[in-house]
PDB file of C-alpha atoms and ligand atoms in Angstrom:
ATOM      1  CA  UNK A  22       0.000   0.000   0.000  1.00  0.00           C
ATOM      2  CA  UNK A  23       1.291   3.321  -1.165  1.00  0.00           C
ATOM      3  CA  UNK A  24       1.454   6.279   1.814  1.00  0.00           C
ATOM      4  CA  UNK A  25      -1.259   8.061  -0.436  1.00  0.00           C
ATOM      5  CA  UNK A  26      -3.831   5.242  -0.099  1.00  0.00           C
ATOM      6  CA  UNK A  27      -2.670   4.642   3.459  1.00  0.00           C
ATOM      7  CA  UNK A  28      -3.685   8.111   4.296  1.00  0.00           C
ATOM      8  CA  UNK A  29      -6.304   9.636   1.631  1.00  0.00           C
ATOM      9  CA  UNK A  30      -9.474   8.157   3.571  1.00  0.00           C
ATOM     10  CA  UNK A  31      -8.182   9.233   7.484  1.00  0.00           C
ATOM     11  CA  UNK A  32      -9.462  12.479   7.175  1.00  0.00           C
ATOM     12  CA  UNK A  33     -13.237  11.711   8.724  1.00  0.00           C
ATOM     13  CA  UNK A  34     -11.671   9.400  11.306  1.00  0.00           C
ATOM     14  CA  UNK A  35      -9.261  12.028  12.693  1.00  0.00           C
ATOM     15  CA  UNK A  36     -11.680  14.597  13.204  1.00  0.00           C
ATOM     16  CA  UNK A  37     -14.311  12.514  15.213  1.00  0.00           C
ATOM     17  CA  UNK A  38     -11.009  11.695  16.810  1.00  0.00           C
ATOM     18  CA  UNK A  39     -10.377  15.418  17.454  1.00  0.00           C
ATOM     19  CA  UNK A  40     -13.472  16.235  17.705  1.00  0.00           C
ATOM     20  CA  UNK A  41     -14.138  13.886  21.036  1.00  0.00           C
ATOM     21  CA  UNK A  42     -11.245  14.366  22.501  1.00  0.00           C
ATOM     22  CA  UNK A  43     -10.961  18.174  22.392  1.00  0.00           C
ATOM     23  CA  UNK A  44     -14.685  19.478  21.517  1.00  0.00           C
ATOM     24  CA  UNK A  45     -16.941  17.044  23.461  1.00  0.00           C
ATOM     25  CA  UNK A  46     -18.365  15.427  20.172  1.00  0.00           C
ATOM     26  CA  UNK A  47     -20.012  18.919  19.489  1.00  0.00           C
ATOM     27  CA  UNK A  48     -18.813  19.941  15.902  1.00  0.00           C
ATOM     28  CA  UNK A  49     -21.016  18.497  12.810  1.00  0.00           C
ATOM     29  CA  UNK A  50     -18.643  16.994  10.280  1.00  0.00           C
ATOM     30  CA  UNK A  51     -17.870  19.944   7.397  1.00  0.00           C
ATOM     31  CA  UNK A  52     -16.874  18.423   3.857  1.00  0.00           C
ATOM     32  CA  UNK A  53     -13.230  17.273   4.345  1.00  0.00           C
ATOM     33  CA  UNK A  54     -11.655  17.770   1.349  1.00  0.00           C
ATOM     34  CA  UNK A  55      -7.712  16.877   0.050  1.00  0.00           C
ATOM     35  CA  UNK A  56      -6.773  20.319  -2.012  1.00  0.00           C
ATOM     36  CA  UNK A  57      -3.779  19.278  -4.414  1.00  0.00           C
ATOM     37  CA  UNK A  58      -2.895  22.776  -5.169  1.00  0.00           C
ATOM     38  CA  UNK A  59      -2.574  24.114  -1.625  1.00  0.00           C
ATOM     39  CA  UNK A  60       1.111  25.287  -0.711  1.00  0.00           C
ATOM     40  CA  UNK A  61       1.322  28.194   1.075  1.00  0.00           C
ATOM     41  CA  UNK A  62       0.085  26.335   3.822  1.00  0.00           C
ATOM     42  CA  UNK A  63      -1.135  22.865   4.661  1.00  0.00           C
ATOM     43  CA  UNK A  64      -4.758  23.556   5.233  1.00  0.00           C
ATOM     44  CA  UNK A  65      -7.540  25.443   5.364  1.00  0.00           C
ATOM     45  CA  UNK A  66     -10.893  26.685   6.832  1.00  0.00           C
ATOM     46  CA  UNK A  67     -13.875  27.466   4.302  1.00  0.00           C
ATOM     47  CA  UNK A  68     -16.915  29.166   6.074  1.00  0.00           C
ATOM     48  CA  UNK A  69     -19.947  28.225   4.570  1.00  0.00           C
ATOM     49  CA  UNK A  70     -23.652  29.689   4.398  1.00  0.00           C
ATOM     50  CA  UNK A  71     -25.433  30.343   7.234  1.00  0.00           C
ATOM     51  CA  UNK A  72     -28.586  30.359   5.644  1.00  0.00           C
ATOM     52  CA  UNK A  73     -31.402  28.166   5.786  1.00  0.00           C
ATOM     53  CA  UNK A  74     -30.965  26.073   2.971  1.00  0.00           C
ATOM     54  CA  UNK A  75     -26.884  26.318   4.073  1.00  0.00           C
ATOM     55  CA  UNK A  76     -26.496  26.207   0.348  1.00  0.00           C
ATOM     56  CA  UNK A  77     -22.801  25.706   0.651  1.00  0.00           C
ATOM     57  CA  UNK A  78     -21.422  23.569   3.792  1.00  0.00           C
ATOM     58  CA  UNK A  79     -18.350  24.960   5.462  1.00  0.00           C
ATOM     59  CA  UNK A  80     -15.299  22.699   4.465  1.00  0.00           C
ATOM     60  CA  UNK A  81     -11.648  22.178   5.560  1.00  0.00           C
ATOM     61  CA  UNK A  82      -8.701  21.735   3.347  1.00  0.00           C
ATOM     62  CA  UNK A  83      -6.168  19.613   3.491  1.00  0.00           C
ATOM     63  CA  UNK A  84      -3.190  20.015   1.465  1.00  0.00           C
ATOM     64  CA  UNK A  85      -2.309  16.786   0.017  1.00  0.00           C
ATOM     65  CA  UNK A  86       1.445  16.530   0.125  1.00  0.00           C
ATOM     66  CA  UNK A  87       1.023  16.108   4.238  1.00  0.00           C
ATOM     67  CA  UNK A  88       0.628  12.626   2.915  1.00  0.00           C
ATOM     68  CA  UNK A  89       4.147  12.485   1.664  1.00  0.00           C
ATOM     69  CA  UNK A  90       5.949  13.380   4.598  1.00  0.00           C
ATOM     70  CA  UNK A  91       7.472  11.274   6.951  1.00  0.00           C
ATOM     71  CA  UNK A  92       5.307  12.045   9.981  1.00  0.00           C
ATOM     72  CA  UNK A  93       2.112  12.511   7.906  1.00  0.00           C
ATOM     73  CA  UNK A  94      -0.671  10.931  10.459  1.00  0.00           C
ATOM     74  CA  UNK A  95       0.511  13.377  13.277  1.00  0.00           C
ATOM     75  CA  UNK A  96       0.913  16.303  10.348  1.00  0.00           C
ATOM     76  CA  UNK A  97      -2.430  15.306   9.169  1.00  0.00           C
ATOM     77  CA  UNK A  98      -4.051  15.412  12.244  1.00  0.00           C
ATOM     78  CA  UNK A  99      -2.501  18.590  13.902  1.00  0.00           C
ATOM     79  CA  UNK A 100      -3.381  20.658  10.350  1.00  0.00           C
ATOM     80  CA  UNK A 101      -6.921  18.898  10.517  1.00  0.00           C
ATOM     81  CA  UNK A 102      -7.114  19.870  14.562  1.00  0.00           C
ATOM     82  CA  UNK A 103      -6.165  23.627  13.762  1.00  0.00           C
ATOM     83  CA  UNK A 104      -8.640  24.244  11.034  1.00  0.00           C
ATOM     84  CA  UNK A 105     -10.971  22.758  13.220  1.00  0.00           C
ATOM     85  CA  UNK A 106     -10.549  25.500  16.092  1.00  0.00           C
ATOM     86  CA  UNK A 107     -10.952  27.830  13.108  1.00  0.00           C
ATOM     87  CA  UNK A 108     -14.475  26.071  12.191  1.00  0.00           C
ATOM     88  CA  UNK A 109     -15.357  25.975  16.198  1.00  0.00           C
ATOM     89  CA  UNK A 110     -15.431  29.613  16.682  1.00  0.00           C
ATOM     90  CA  UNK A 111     -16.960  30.326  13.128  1.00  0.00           C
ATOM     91  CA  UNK A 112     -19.869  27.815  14.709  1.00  0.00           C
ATOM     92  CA  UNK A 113     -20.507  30.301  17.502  1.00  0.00           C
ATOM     93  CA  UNK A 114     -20.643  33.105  15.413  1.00  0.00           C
ATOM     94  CA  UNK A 115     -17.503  34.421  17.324  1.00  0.00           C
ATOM     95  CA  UNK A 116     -14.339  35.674  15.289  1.00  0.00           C
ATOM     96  CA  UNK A 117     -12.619  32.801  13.590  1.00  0.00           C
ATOM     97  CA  UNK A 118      -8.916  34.162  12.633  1.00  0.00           C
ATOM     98  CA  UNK A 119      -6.151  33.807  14.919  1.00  0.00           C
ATOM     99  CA  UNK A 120      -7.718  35.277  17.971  1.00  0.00           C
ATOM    100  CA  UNK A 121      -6.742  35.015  21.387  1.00  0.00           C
ATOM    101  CA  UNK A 122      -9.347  32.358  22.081  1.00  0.00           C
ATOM    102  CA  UNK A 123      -8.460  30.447  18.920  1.00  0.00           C
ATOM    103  CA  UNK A 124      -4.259  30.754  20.667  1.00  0.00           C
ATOM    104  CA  UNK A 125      -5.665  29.604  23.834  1.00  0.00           C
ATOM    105  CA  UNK A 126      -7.733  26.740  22.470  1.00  0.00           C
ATOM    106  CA  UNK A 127      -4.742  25.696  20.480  1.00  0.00           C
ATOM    107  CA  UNK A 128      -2.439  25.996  23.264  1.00  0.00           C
ATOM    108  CA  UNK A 129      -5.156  23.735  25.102  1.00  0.00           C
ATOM    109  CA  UNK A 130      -5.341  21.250  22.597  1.00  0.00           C
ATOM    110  CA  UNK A 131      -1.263  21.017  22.090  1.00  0.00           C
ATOM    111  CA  UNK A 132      -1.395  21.818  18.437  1.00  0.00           C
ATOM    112  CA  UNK A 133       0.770  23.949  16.296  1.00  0.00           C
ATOM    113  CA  UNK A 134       0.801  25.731  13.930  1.00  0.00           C
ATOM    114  CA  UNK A 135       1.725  23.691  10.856  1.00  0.00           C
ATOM    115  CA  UNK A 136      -1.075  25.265   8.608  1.00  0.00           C
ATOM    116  CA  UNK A 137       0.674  28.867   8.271  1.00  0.00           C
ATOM    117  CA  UNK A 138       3.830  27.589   6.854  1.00  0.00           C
ATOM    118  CA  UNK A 139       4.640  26.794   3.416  1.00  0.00           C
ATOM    119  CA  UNK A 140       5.931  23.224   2.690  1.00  0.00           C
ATOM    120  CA  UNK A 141       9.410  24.621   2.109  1.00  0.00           C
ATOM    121  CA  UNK A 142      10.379  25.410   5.253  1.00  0.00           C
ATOM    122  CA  UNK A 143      11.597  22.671   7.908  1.00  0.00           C
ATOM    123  CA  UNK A 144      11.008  22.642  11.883  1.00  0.00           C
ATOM    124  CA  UNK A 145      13.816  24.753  13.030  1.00  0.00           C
ATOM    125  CA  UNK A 146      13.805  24.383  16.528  1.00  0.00           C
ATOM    126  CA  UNK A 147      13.554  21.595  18.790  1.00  0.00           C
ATOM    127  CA  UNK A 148      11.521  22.383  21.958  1.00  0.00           C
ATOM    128  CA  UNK A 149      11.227  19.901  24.736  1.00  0.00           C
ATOM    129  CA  UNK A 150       8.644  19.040  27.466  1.00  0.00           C
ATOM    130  CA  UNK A 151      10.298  19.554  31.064  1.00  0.00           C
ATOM    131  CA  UNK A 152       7.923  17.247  32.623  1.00  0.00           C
ATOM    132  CA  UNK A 153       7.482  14.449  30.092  1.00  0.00           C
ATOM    133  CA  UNK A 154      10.332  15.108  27.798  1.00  0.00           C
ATOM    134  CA  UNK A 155       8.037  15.043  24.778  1.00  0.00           C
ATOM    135  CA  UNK A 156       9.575  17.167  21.882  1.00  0.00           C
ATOM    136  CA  UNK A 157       8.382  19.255  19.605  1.00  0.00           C
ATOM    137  CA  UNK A 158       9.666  20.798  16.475  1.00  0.00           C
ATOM    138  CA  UNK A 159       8.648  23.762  15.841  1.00  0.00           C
ATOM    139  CA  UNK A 160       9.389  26.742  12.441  1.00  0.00           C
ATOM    140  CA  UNK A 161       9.580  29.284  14.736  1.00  0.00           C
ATOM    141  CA  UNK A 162      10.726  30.675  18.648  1.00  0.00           C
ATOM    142  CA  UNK A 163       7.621  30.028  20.897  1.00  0.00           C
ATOM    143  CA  UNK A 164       6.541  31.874  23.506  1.00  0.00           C
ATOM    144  CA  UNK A 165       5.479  31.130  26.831  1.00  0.00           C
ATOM    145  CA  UNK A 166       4.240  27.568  26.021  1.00  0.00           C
ATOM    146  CA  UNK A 167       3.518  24.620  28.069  1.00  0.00           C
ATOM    147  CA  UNK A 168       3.259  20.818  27.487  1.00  0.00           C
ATOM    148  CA  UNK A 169      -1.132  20.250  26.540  1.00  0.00           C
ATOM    149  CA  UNK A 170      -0.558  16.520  28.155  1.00  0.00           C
ATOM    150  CA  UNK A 171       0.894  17.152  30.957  1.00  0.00           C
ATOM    151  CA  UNK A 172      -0.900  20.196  32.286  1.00  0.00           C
ATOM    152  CA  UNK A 173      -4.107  18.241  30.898  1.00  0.00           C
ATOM    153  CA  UNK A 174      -3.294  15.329  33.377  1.00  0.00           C
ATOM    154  CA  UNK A 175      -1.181  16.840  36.353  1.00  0.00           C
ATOM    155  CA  UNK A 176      -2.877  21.048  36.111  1.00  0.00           C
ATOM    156  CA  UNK A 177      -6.202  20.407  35.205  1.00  0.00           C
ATOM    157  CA  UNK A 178      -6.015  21.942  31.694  1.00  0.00           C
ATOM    158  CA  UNK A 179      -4.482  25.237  32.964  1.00  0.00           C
ATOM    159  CA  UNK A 180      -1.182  26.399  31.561  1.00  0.00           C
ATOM    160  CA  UNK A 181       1.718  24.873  34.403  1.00  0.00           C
ATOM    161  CA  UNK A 182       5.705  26.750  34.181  1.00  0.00           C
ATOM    162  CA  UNK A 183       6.525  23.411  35.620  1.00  0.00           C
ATOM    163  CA  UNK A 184       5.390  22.047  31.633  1.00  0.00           C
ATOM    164  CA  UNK A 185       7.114  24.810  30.008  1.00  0.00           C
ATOM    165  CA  UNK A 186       8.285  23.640  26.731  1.00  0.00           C
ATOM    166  CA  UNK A 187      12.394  24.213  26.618  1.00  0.00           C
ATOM    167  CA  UNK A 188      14.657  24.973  23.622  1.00  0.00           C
ATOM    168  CA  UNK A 189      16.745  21.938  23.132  1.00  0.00           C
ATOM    169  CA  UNK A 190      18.543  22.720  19.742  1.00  0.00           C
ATOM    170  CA  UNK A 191      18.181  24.599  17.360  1.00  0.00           C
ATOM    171  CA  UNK A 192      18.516  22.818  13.190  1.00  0.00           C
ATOM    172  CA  UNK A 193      20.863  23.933  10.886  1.00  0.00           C
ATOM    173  CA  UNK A 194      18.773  24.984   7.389  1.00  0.00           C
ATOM    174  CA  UNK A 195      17.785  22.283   4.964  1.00  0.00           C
ATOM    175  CA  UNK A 196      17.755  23.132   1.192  1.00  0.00           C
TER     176      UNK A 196
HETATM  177 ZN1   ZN B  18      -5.145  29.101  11.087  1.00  0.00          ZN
HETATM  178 ZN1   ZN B  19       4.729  16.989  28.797  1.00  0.00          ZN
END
């Protein structure tokens, strides 16, 4: 089986995935859709009609090179998981860009940011859990963030210094 075949029909899976373990089952499936043209980032959100007839559905994109890479299943998933916090605030009517809720549910859910940059560029930093030595590569410095997992099971969901996420090394560019 070829990684495209492996992958192409996960996308309905991960988001009842995502959507029970970070949006208590609420969100109504929008059309999941592979985009083979999308670069400039690997996915994203499509508000739809809010009329009756909802005449068009709201979809997310999914660039379909994720399913080339290495770690696609986790890059398909986290892309999929941010586009979803996207289509969870446009669902309560509330502002659906980068907000700060839309930060804070992300830093809740442990995602990054995958979806704003271009399949060029390579993690170039190497951040690292202090409590459960997790890493996680990252394009760019991060701010003040803490481990989702570990504050999730040891802080009850609230950010925790003791889960700060660390710079461990930093990658030389990749052509
Ligand atoms: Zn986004
Ligand atoms: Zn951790």
């Amino acid at each position: 089986m070829s990684q495209r075949e492996r992958w192409v029909g996960a996308l309905s899976g991960f988001f009842q995935e995502v959507n029970q373990a970070h949006f208590d089952g609420f969100l109504d499936p929008p059309d999941l859709i592979w985009n083979t043209r999308l670069r400039s980032s690997a996915g994203r959100f499509v508000p739809g009609s809010r009329k009756y007839f909802m005449n068009f559905p709201p979809k997310i994109e999914i660039a379909s090179y994720l399913m080339d890479e290495e770690r696609a299943g986790e890059l398909i998933r986290d892309t999929l998981a941010h586009e979803m916090i996207h289509y969870w605030l446009w669902v309560r009517k509330k502002p659906y860009g980068h907000t700060a809720e839309f930060l804070q549910k992300m830093r809740q859910m442990g995602v990054s940011r995958y979806n704003s940059v271009p399949r060029t560029r390579p993690a170039k930093y190497l951040y690292s859990c202090l409590g459960c030595k997790k890493d996680f590569p990252t394009k760019k410095r991060l701010g003040n963030l803490a481990c989702a997992t570990c504050c999730k099971a040891f802080s009850n969901g609230k950010y925790d210094s003791r889960f700060k996420l660390v710079l461990k090394m930093k990658f030389e560019s990749v052509p």
